[in-house]
């Protein structure tokens, strides 16, 4: 369990995992299954995510699902076998995007919560950004990593502990960091958006930056992901290596 997780009470913090995308870059792996169920090191990717969150002291997870989401619910159910409480929020007839999916799930998320991308594997102390979020008093917090274009395109200008700019389309030389894949929010960060409207989480982040309501927290541990075939292969190899080290 992460240092300080018990004292912070992360067991009461829901995590929204945004897992409703079509995962086109992983095809043909995702022709008949959602990305969350793609096998990584012998298990569905979501199983690795959930074990990581449980080890961090988290117990409540809301899965924001769309494409073949019923397969995810059939596989993981209410989470009791994993020692977790799982709930499901379905996009409905049309994809809602990462932001719209979280907006749609607010009834399950309470006043403050994490948001985790459905293809991200983030082996960090989840308590540290949560403490920074509470200390900031702001409506949102983005975790960032000094990427400098190494593992993906850097898209954040982060300087003196402040997120100056975030844009996935219009890049600039000041952008040395990347959106790490984990955010923290207060409910009111989403309530200005209409329920049922499709929008990206980046829209919420940019609105918070404009209102000086987005805190930043720099993570030292690099991220892993399965959003691309290369990312899947790298994480598969990493987890297989870790498992071999703990086996007798």
PDB file of C-alpha atoms in Angstrom:
ATOM      1  CA  UNK A   1       0.000   0.000   0.000  1.00  0.00           C
ATOM      2  CA  UNK A   2       1.207   3.523  -0.789  1.00  0.00           C
ATOM      3  CA  UNK A   3       2.831   5.462   2.069  1.00  0.00           C
ATOM      4  CA  UNK A   4       0.227   7.519   3.913  1.00  0.00           C
ATOM      5  CA  UNK A   5      -2.705   6.009   2.041  1.00  0.00           C
ATOM      6  CA  UNK A   6      -4.499   4.931   5.228  1.00  0.00           C
ATOM      7  CA  UNK A   7      -4.140   8.292   6.950  1.00  0.00           C
ATOM      8  CA  UNK A   8      -5.410  10.069   3.852  1.00  0.00           C
ATOM      9  CA  UNK A   9      -8.392   7.745   3.535  1.00  0.00           C
ATOM     10  CA  UNK A  10      -8.024   6.829  -0.134  1.00  0.00           C
ATOM     11  CA  UNK A  11     -10.503   3.993   0.398  1.00  0.00           C
ATOM     12  CA  UNK A  12     -13.206   6.654   0.269  1.00  0.00           C
ATOM     13  CA  UNK A  13     -11.963   8.278  -2.953  1.00  0.00           C
ATOM     14  CA  UNK A  14     -13.632   6.889  -6.087  1.00  0.00           C
ATOM     15  CA  UNK A  15     -11.561   6.432  -9.224  1.00  0.00           C
ATOM     16  CA  UNK A  16     -13.258   6.881 -12.584  1.00  0.00           C
ATOM     17  CA  UNK A  17     -11.524   4.747 -15.211  1.00  0.00           C
ATOM     18  CA  UNK A  18     -12.400   6.068 -18.660  1.00  0.00           C
ATOM     19  CA  UNK A  19     -12.582   2.893 -20.729  1.00  0.00           C
ATOM     20  CA  UNK A  20     -15.142   3.535 -23.450  1.00  0.00           C
ATOM     21  CA  UNK A  21     -12.930   4.088 -26.492  1.00  0.00           C
ATOM     22  CA  UNK A  22     -12.842   2.006 -29.670  1.00  0.00           C
ATOM     23  CA  UNK A  23      -9.111   1.243 -29.324  1.00  0.00           C
ATOM     24  CA  UNK A  24      -8.548   1.378 -33.084  1.00  0.00           C
ATOM     25  CA  UNK A  25      -4.754   1.479 -32.737  1.00  0.00           C
ATOM     26  CA  UNK A  26      -4.784  -1.939 -31.056  1.00  0.00           C
ATOM     27  CA  UNK A  27      -6.727  -3.739 -33.749  1.00  0.00           C
ATOM     28  CA  UNK A  28      -7.000  -6.629 -34.485  1.00  0.00           C
ATOM     29  CA  UNK A  29      -6.634  -7.285 -30.710  1.00  0.00           C
ATOM     30  CA  UNK A  30      -9.740  -5.181 -30.102  1.00  0.00           C
ATOM     31  CA  UNK A  31     -11.912  -6.361 -32.983  1.00  0.00           C
ATOM     32  CA  UNK A  32     -14.046  -8.453 -30.638  1.00  0.00           C
ATOM     33  CA  UNK A  33     -13.088  -7.280 -27.137  1.00  0.00           C
ATOM     34  CA  UNK A  34     -12.694  -3.864 -25.477  1.00  0.00           C
ATOM     35  CA  UNK A  35      -9.224  -2.545 -24.699  1.00  0.00           C
ATOM     36  CA  UNK A  36      -9.740  -3.191 -20.975  1.00  0.00           C
ATOM     37  CA  UNK A  37      -9.853  -6.938 -21.693  1.00  0.00           C
ATOM     38  CA  UNK A  38      -6.768  -7.131 -23.914  1.00  0.00           C
ATOM     39  CA  UNK A  39      -4.419  -9.715 -22.413  1.00  0.00           C
ATOM     40  CA  UNK A  40      -1.242  -8.299 -20.886  1.00  0.00           C
ATOM     41  CA  UNK A  41       1.139 -10.695 -19.130  1.00  0.00           C
ATOM     42  CA  UNK A  42      -1.551 -13.361 -18.973  1.00  0.00           C
ATOM     43  CA  UNK A  43      -4.371 -11.201 -17.549  1.00  0.00           C
ATOM     44  CA  UNK A  44      -6.862  -8.632 -18.855  1.00  0.00           C
ATOM     45  CA  UNK A  45      -5.263  -5.210 -18.700  1.00  0.00           C
ATOM     46  CA  UNK A  46      -7.990  -3.940 -16.382  1.00  0.00           C
ATOM     47  CA  UNK A  47      -7.031  -6.596 -13.820  1.00  0.00           C
ATOM     48  CA  UNK A  48      -3.538  -5.086 -13.633  1.00  0.00           C
ATOM     49  CA  UNK A  49      -5.011  -1.594 -13.206  1.00  0.00           C
ATOM     50  CA  UNK A  50      -7.357  -2.729 -10.445  1.00  0.00           C
ATOM     51  CA  UNK A  51      -4.635  -4.566  -8.535  1.00  0.00           C
ATOM     52  CA  UNK A  52      -2.483  -1.442  -8.709  1.00  0.00           C
ATOM     53  CA  UNK A  53      -5.305   0.724  -7.339  1.00  0.00           C
ATOM     54  CA  UNK A  54      -6.099  -1.749  -4.575  1.00  0.00           C
ATOM     55  CA  UNK A  55      -2.441  -1.807  -3.533  1.00  0.00           C
ATOM     56  CA  UNK A  56      -2.629   1.993  -3.320  1.00  0.00           C
ATOM     57  CA  UNK A  57      -5.464   1.764  -0.778  1.00  0.00           C
ATOM     58  CA  UNK A  58      -8.294   2.563  -3.197  1.00  0.00           C
ATOM     59  CA  UNK A  59     -11.498   0.563  -2.941  1.00  0.00           C
ATOM     60  CA  UNK A  60     -14.118   2.321  -5.092  1.00  0.00           C
ATOM     61  CA  UNK A  61     -13.867   2.272  -8.896  1.00  0.00           C
ATOM     62  CA  UNK A  62     -16.358   3.556 -11.449  1.00  0.00           C
ATOM     63  CA  UNK A  63     -15.819   2.136 -14.929  1.00  0.00           C
ATOM     64  CA  UNK A  64     -16.934   4.551 -17.641  1.00  0.00           C
ATOM     65  CA  UNK A  65     -17.594   2.150 -20.494  1.00  0.00           C
ATOM     66  CA  UNK A  66     -18.912   2.254 -24.028  1.00  0.00           C
ATOM     67  CA  UNK A  67     -17.625  -0.052 -26.757  1.00  0.00           C
ATOM     68  CA  UNK A  68     -18.361  -3.653 -25.650  1.00  0.00           C
ATOM     69  CA  UNK A  69     -18.676  -2.432 -22.074  1.00  0.00           C
ATOM     70  CA  UNK A  70     -21.043  -5.266 -21.189  1.00  0.00           C
ATOM     71  CA  UNK A  71     -18.119  -7.671 -21.640  1.00  0.00           C
ATOM     72  CA  UNK A  72     -16.169  -5.785 -18.981  1.00  0.00           C
ATOM     73  CA  UNK A  73     -19.056  -5.958 -16.526  1.00  0.00           C
ATOM     74  CA  UNK A  74     -19.547  -9.664 -17.254  1.00  0.00           C
ATOM     75  CA  UNK A  75     -15.863 -10.331 -16.543  1.00  0.00           C
ATOM     76  CA  UNK A  76     -15.383  -8.239 -13.377  1.00  0.00           C
ATOM     77  CA  UNK A  77     -18.889  -7.904 -11.933  1.00  0.00           C
ATOM     78  CA  UNK A  78     -19.196  -5.909  -8.729  1.00  0.00           C
ATOM     79  CA  UNK A  79     -15.501  -6.324  -7.895  1.00  0.00           C
ATOM     80  CA  UNK A  80     -16.137  -8.277  -4.689  1.00  0.00           C
ATOM     81  CA  UNK A  81     -13.723 -11.059  -5.680  1.00  0.00           C
ATOM     82  CA  UNK A  82     -10.963  -8.453  -5.929  1.00  0.00           C
ATOM     83  CA  UNK A  83     -11.889  -6.738  -2.685  1.00  0.00           C
ATOM     84  CA  UNK A  84     -13.172  -3.700  -4.578  1.00  0.00           C
ATOM     85  CA  UNK A  85     -16.489  -1.972  -5.181  1.00  0.00           C
ATOM     86  CA  UNK A  86     -17.050  -1.620  -8.935  1.00  0.00           C
ATOM     87  CA  UNK A  87     -19.807   0.404 -10.553  1.00  0.00           C
ATOM     88  CA  UNK A  88     -20.475   0.914 -14.257  1.00  0.00           C
ATOM     89  CA  UNK A  89     -21.486   4.035 -16.143  1.00  0.00           C
ATOM     90  CA  UNK A  90     -22.413   3.419 -19.792  1.00  0.00           C
ATOM     91  CA  UNK A  91     -22.044   6.021 -22.524  1.00  0.00           C
ATOM     92  CA  UNK A  92     -25.339   5.074 -24.122  1.00  0.00           C
ATOM     93  CA  UNK A  93     -26.074   5.113 -27.868  1.00  0.00           C
ATOM     94  CA  UNK A  94     -23.189   7.467 -28.730  1.00  0.00           C
ATOM     95  CA  UNK A  95     -19.593   7.727 -27.478  1.00  0.00           C
ATOM     96  CA  UNK A  96     -19.273  10.552 -24.959  1.00  0.00           C
ATOM     97  CA  UNK A  97     -15.510  11.065 -25.046  1.00  0.00           C
ATOM     98  CA  UNK A  98     -13.312  11.101 -21.958  1.00  0.00           C
ATOM     99  CA  UNK A  99     -14.852  14.239 -20.490  1.00  0.00           C
ATOM    100  CA  UNK A 100     -18.452  13.404 -21.347  1.00  0.00           C
ATOM    101  CA  UNK A 101     -18.064   9.955 -19.822  1.00  0.00           C
ATOM    102  CA  UNK A 102     -16.930  11.412 -16.490  1.00  0.00           C
ATOM    103  CA  UNK A 103     -19.754  13.968 -16.569  1.00  0.00           C
ATOM    104  CA  UNK A 104     -22.180  11.105 -17.152  1.00  0.00           C
ATOM    105  CA  UNK A 105     -20.802   9.226 -14.116  1.00  0.00           C
ATOM    106  CA  UNK A 106     -20.962  12.051 -11.538  1.00  0.00           C
ATOM    107  CA  UNK A 107     -23.797  10.398  -9.614  1.00  0.00           C
ATOM    108  CA  UNK A 108     -21.349   7.640  -8.631  1.00  0.00           C
ATOM    109  CA  UNK A 109     -18.328   9.839  -7.950  1.00  0.00           C
ATOM    110  CA  UNK A 110     -19.257  12.142  -5.090  1.00  0.00           C
ATOM    111  CA  UNK A 111     -17.581  15.473  -4.352  1.00  0.00           C
ATOM    112  CA  UNK A 112     -13.941  14.590  -5.130  1.00  0.00           C
ATOM    113  CA  UNK A 113     -12.432  11.793  -7.176  1.00  0.00           C
ATOM    114  CA  UNK A 114      -9.612  10.535  -9.370  1.00  0.00           C
ATOM    115  CA  UNK A 115      -9.851  10.111 -13.138  1.00  0.00           C
ATOM    116  CA  UNK A 116      -7.601   7.520 -14.765  1.00  0.00           C
ATOM    117  CA  UNK A 117      -7.273   6.864 -18.493  1.00  0.00           C
ATOM    118  CA  UNK A 118      -8.350   3.341 -19.404  1.00  0.00           C
ATOM    119  CA  UNK A 119      -5.071   2.493 -21.116  1.00  0.00           C
ATOM    120  CA  UNK A 120      -2.686   3.861 -18.452  1.00  0.00           C
ATOM    121  CA  UNK A 121      -0.633   1.803 -16.009  1.00  0.00           C
ATOM    122  CA  UNK A 122       0.739   4.191 -13.396  1.00  0.00           C
ATOM    123  CA  UNK A 123       2.879   2.615 -10.626  1.00  0.00           C
ATOM    124  CA  UNK A 124       2.983   5.594  -8.252  1.00  0.00           C
ATOM    125  CA  UNK A 125       1.990   6.654  -4.751  1.00  0.00           C
ATOM    126  CA  UNK A 126      -1.585   7.813  -5.376  1.00  0.00           C
ATOM    127  CA  UNK A 127      -1.694   9.490  -1.994  1.00  0.00           C
ATOM    128  CA  UNK A 128       0.906  12.110  -2.970  1.00  0.00           C
ATOM    129  CA  UNK A 129      -1.121  13.851  -5.727  1.00  0.00           C
ATOM    130  CA  UNK A 130      -4.251  13.538  -3.568  1.00  0.00           C
ATOM    131  CA  UNK A 131      -2.536  15.457  -0.764  1.00  0.00           C
ATOM    132  CA  UNK A 132      -1.327  18.085  -3.244  1.00  0.00           C
ATOM    133  CA  UNK A 133      -4.859  18.400  -4.619  1.00  0.00           C
ATOM    134  CA  UNK A 134      -6.381  18.967  -1.196  1.00  0.00           C
ATOM    135  CA  UNK A 135      -3.681  21.476  -0.279  1.00  0.00           C
ATOM    136  CA  UNK A 136      -4.250  23.455  -3.497  1.00  0.00           C
ATOM    137  CA  UNK A 137      -7.927  24.162  -2.829  1.00  0.00           C
ATOM    138  CA  UNK A 138      -8.508  24.135  -6.598  1.00  0.00           C
ATOM    139  CA  UNK A 139     -11.161  22.336  -8.604  1.00  0.00           C
ATOM    140  CA  UNK A 140      -8.741  20.083 -10.443  1.00  0.00           C
ATOM    141  CA  UNK A 141      -5.201  18.721 -10.477  1.00  0.00           C
ATOM    142  CA  UNK A 142      -3.257  17.271 -13.387  1.00  0.00           C
ATOM    143  CA  UNK A 143      -0.327  14.959 -12.773  1.00  0.00           C
ATOM    144  CA  UNK A 144       2.513  15.622 -15.209  1.00  0.00           C
ATOM    145  CA  UNK A 145       5.771  13.909 -16.129  1.00  0.00           C
ATOM    146  CA  UNK A 146       8.878  15.504 -17.685  1.00  0.00           C
ATOM    147  CA  UNK A 147       8.682  13.507 -20.877  1.00  0.00           C
ATOM    148  CA  UNK A 148      10.595  15.685 -23.380  1.00  0.00           C
ATOM    149  CA  UNK A 149       9.131  13.677 -26.251  1.00  0.00           C
ATOM    150  CA  UNK A 150      10.610  10.363 -25.106  1.00  0.00           C
ATOM    151  CA  UNK A 151       7.555   8.088 -24.754  1.00  0.00           C
ATOM    152  CA  UNK A 152       4.883  10.213 -26.402  1.00  0.00           C
ATOM    153  CA  UNK A 153       4.335  13.781 -27.546  1.00  0.00           C
ATOM    154  CA  UNK A 154       4.873  16.306 -24.753  1.00  0.00           C
ATOM    155  CA  UNK A 155       1.779  18.503 -24.432  1.00  0.00           C
ATOM    156  CA  UNK A 156       2.116  20.471 -21.172  1.00  0.00           C
ATOM    157  CA  UNK A 157       3.987  23.656 -20.353  1.00  0.00           C
ATOM    158  CA  UNK A 158       4.728  23.234 -16.648  1.00  0.00           C
ATOM    159  CA  UNK A 159       7.002  25.763 -14.952  1.00  0.00           C
ATOM    160  CA  UNK A 160       7.627  26.755 -11.315  1.00  0.00           C
ATOM    161  CA  UNK A 161       5.022  24.241 -10.215  1.00  0.00           C
ATOM    162  CA  UNK A 162       2.297  25.772 -12.396  1.00  0.00           C
ATOM    163  CA  UNK A 163       0.584  24.376 -15.498  1.00  0.00           C
ATOM    164  CA  UNK A 164       0.838  27.279 -17.923  1.00  0.00           C
ATOM    165  CA  UNK A 165      -0.656  25.575 -20.956  1.00  0.00           C
ATOM    166  CA  UNK A 166      -2.054  22.221 -22.050  1.00  0.00           C
ATOM    167  CA  UNK A 167      -2.833  21.408 -25.661  1.00  0.00           C
ATOM    168  CA  UNK A 168      -2.719  18.117 -27.551  1.00  0.00           C
ATOM    169  CA  UNK A 169      -2.973  19.776 -30.966  1.00  0.00           C
ATOM    170  CA  UNK A 170      -1.054  23.054 -30.904  1.00  0.00           C
ATOM    171  CA  UNK A 171       2.337  22.204 -29.448  1.00  0.00           C
ATOM    172  CA  UNK A 172       5.089  24.616 -28.448  1.00  0.00           C
ATOM    173  CA  UNK A 173       8.769  24.486 -27.496  1.00  0.00           C
ATOM    174  CA  UNK A 174       7.961  25.171 -23.824  1.00  0.00           C
ATOM    175  CA  UNK A 175       6.085  21.871 -23.576  1.00  0.00           C
ATOM    176  CA  UNK A 176       8.554  19.524 -21.889  1.00  0.00           C
ATOM    177  CA  UNK A 177       5.969  17.641 -19.796  1.00  0.00           C
ATOM    178  CA  UNK A 178       3.092  15.344 -20.637  1.00  0.00           C
ATOM    179  CA  UNK A 179      -0.319  14.668 -19.124  1.00  0.00           C
ATOM    180  CA  UNK A 180       0.581  11.644 -17.000  1.00  0.00           C
ATOM    181  CA  UNK A 181      -2.865  10.059 -17.247  1.00  0.00           C
ATOM    182  CA  UNK A 182      -4.189  10.702 -13.741  1.00  0.00           C
ATOM    183  CA  UNK A 183      -6.313  13.668 -12.702  1.00  0.00           C
ATOM    184  CA  UNK A 184      -8.124  14.698  -9.538  1.00  0.00           C
ATOM    185  CA  UNK A 185     -11.293  16.761  -9.574  1.00  0.00           C
ATOM    186  CA  UNK A 186     -14.019  18.291  -7.526  1.00  0.00           C
ATOM    187  CA  UNK A 187     -17.504  17.648  -8.825  1.00  0.00           C
ATOM    188  CA  UNK A 188     -18.038  21.281  -9.812  1.00  0.00           C
ATOM    189  CA  UNK A 189     -15.265  21.036 -12.421  1.00  0.00           C
ATOM    190  CA  UNK A 190     -17.777  19.162 -14.604  1.00  0.00           C
ATOM    191  CA  UNK A 191     -21.165  20.618 -13.731  1.00  0.00           C
ATOM    192  CA  UNK A 192     -20.926  23.458 -16.263  1.00  0.00           C
ATOM    193  CA  UNK A 193     -21.010  20.807 -19.005  1.00  0.00           C
ATOM    194  CA  UNK A 194     -24.310  19.417 -20.230  1.00  0.00           C
ATOM    195  CA  UNK A 195     -24.992  15.750 -19.474  1.00  0.00           C
ATOM    196  CA  UNK A 196     -24.985  13.650 -22.618  1.00  0.00           C
ATOM    197  CA  UNK A 197     -22.712  15.963 -24.609  1.00  0.00           C
ATOM    198  CA  UNK A 198     -19.587  14.351 -26.041  1.00  0.00           C
ATOM    199  CA  UNK A 199     -16.372  16.159 -25.130  1.00  0.00           C
ATOM    200  CA  UNK A 200     -12.753  15.450 -24.281  1.00  0.00           C
ATOM    201  CA  UNK A 201     -11.278  15.710 -20.801  1.00  0.00           C
ATOM    202  CA  UNK A 202      -8.783  18.202 -22.228  1.00  0.00           C
ATOM    203  CA  UNK A 203     -11.679  20.677 -22.528  1.00  0.00           C
ATOM    204  CA  UNK A 204     -12.171  20.555 -18.762  1.00  0.00           C
ATOM    205  CA  UNK A 205      -8.452  20.946 -18.114  1.00  0.00           C
ATOM    206  CA  UNK A 206      -8.205  23.999 -20.391  1.00  0.00           C
ATOM    207  CA  UNK A 207     -11.231  25.617 -18.763  1.00  0.00           C
ATOM    208  CA  UNK A 208      -9.697  25.100 -15.319  1.00  0.00           C
ATOM    209  CA  UNK A 209      -6.379  26.595 -16.471  1.00  0.00           C
ATOM    210  CA  UNK A 210      -8.213  29.664 -17.799  1.00  0.00           C
ATOM    211  CA  UNK A 211      -9.869  30.133 -14.388  1.00  0.00           C
ATOM    212  CA  UNK A 212      -6.684  29.450 -12.397  1.00  0.00           C
ATOM    213  CA  UNK A 213      -8.386  26.391 -10.943  1.00  0.00           C
ATOM    214  CA  UNK A 214      -5.950  23.676 -12.067  1.00  0.00           C
ATOM    215  CA  UNK A 215      -3.116  22.557  -9.819  1.00  0.00           C
ATOM    216  CA  UNK A 216      -0.160  20.584 -11.110  1.00  0.00           C
ATOM    217  CA  UNK A 217       1.785  17.735  -9.558  1.00  0.00           C
ATOM    218  CA  UNK A 218       4.999  16.432 -11.111  1.00  0.00           C
ATOM    219  CA  UNK A 219       5.513  12.664 -11.010  1.00  0.00           C
ATOM    220  CA  UNK A 220       9.015  11.193 -11.183  1.00  0.00           C
ATOM    221  CA  UNK A 221       8.022   7.636 -12.197  1.00  0.00           C
ATOM    222  CA  UNK A 222       7.452   7.214 -15.944  1.00  0.00           C
ATOM    223  CA  UNK A 223       4.089   6.043 -17.241  1.00  0.00           C
ATOM    224  CA  UNK A 224       3.175   2.868 -19.127  1.00  0.00           C
ATOM    225  CA  UNK A 225       0.266   2.423 -21.518  1.00  0.00           C
ATOM    226  CA  UNK A 226      -1.395  -0.023 -23.890  1.00  0.00           C
ATOM    227  CA  UNK A 227      -2.876   2.560 -26.245  1.00  0.00           C
ATOM    228  CA  UNK A 228      -0.425   1.525 -28.959  1.00  0.00           C
ATOM    229  CA  UNK A 229       1.036  -1.839 -30.032  1.00  0.00           C
ATOM    230  CA  UNK A 230       4.467  -0.643 -28.907  1.00  0.00           C
ATOM    231  CA  UNK A 231       3.159   0.400 -25.500  1.00  0.00           C
ATOM    232  CA  UNK A 232       1.342  -2.922 -25.090  1.00  0.00           C
ATOM    233  CA  UNK A 233       4.500  -4.909 -25.912  1.00  0.00           C
ATOM    234  CA  UNK A 234       6.610  -2.866 -23.489  1.00  0.00           C
ATOM    235  CA  UNK A 235       4.184  -3.266 -20.576  1.00  0.00           C
ATOM    236  CA  UNK A 236       3.663  -6.954 -21.304  1.00  0.00           C
ATOM    237  CA  UNK A 237       7.423  -7.513 -21.100  1.00  0.00           C
ATOM    238  CA  UNK A 238       7.742  -5.425 -17.926  1.00  0.00           C
ATOM    239  CA  UNK A 239       4.984  -7.243 -16.048  1.00  0.00           C
ATOM    240  CA  UNK A 240       6.209 -10.668 -17.136  1.00  0.00           C
ATOM    241  CA  UNK A 241       9.663  -9.775 -15.842  1.00  0.00           C
ATOM    242  CA  UNK A 242       8.247  -8.587 -12.515  1.00  0.00           C
ATOM    243  CA  UNK A 243       6.205 -11.770 -12.129  1.00  0.00           C
ATOM    244  CA  UNK A 244       9.254 -13.943 -12.832  1.00  0.00           C
ATOM    245  CA  UNK A 245      11.184 -12.149 -10.077  1.00  0.00           C
ATOM    246  CA  UNK A 246       8.573 -12.937  -7.403  1.00  0.00           C
ATOM    247  CA  UNK A 247       7.993 -16.551  -8.352  1.00  0.00           C
ATOM    248  CA  UNK A 248       9.870 -19.152  -6.227  1.00  0.00           C
TER     249      UNK A 248
END
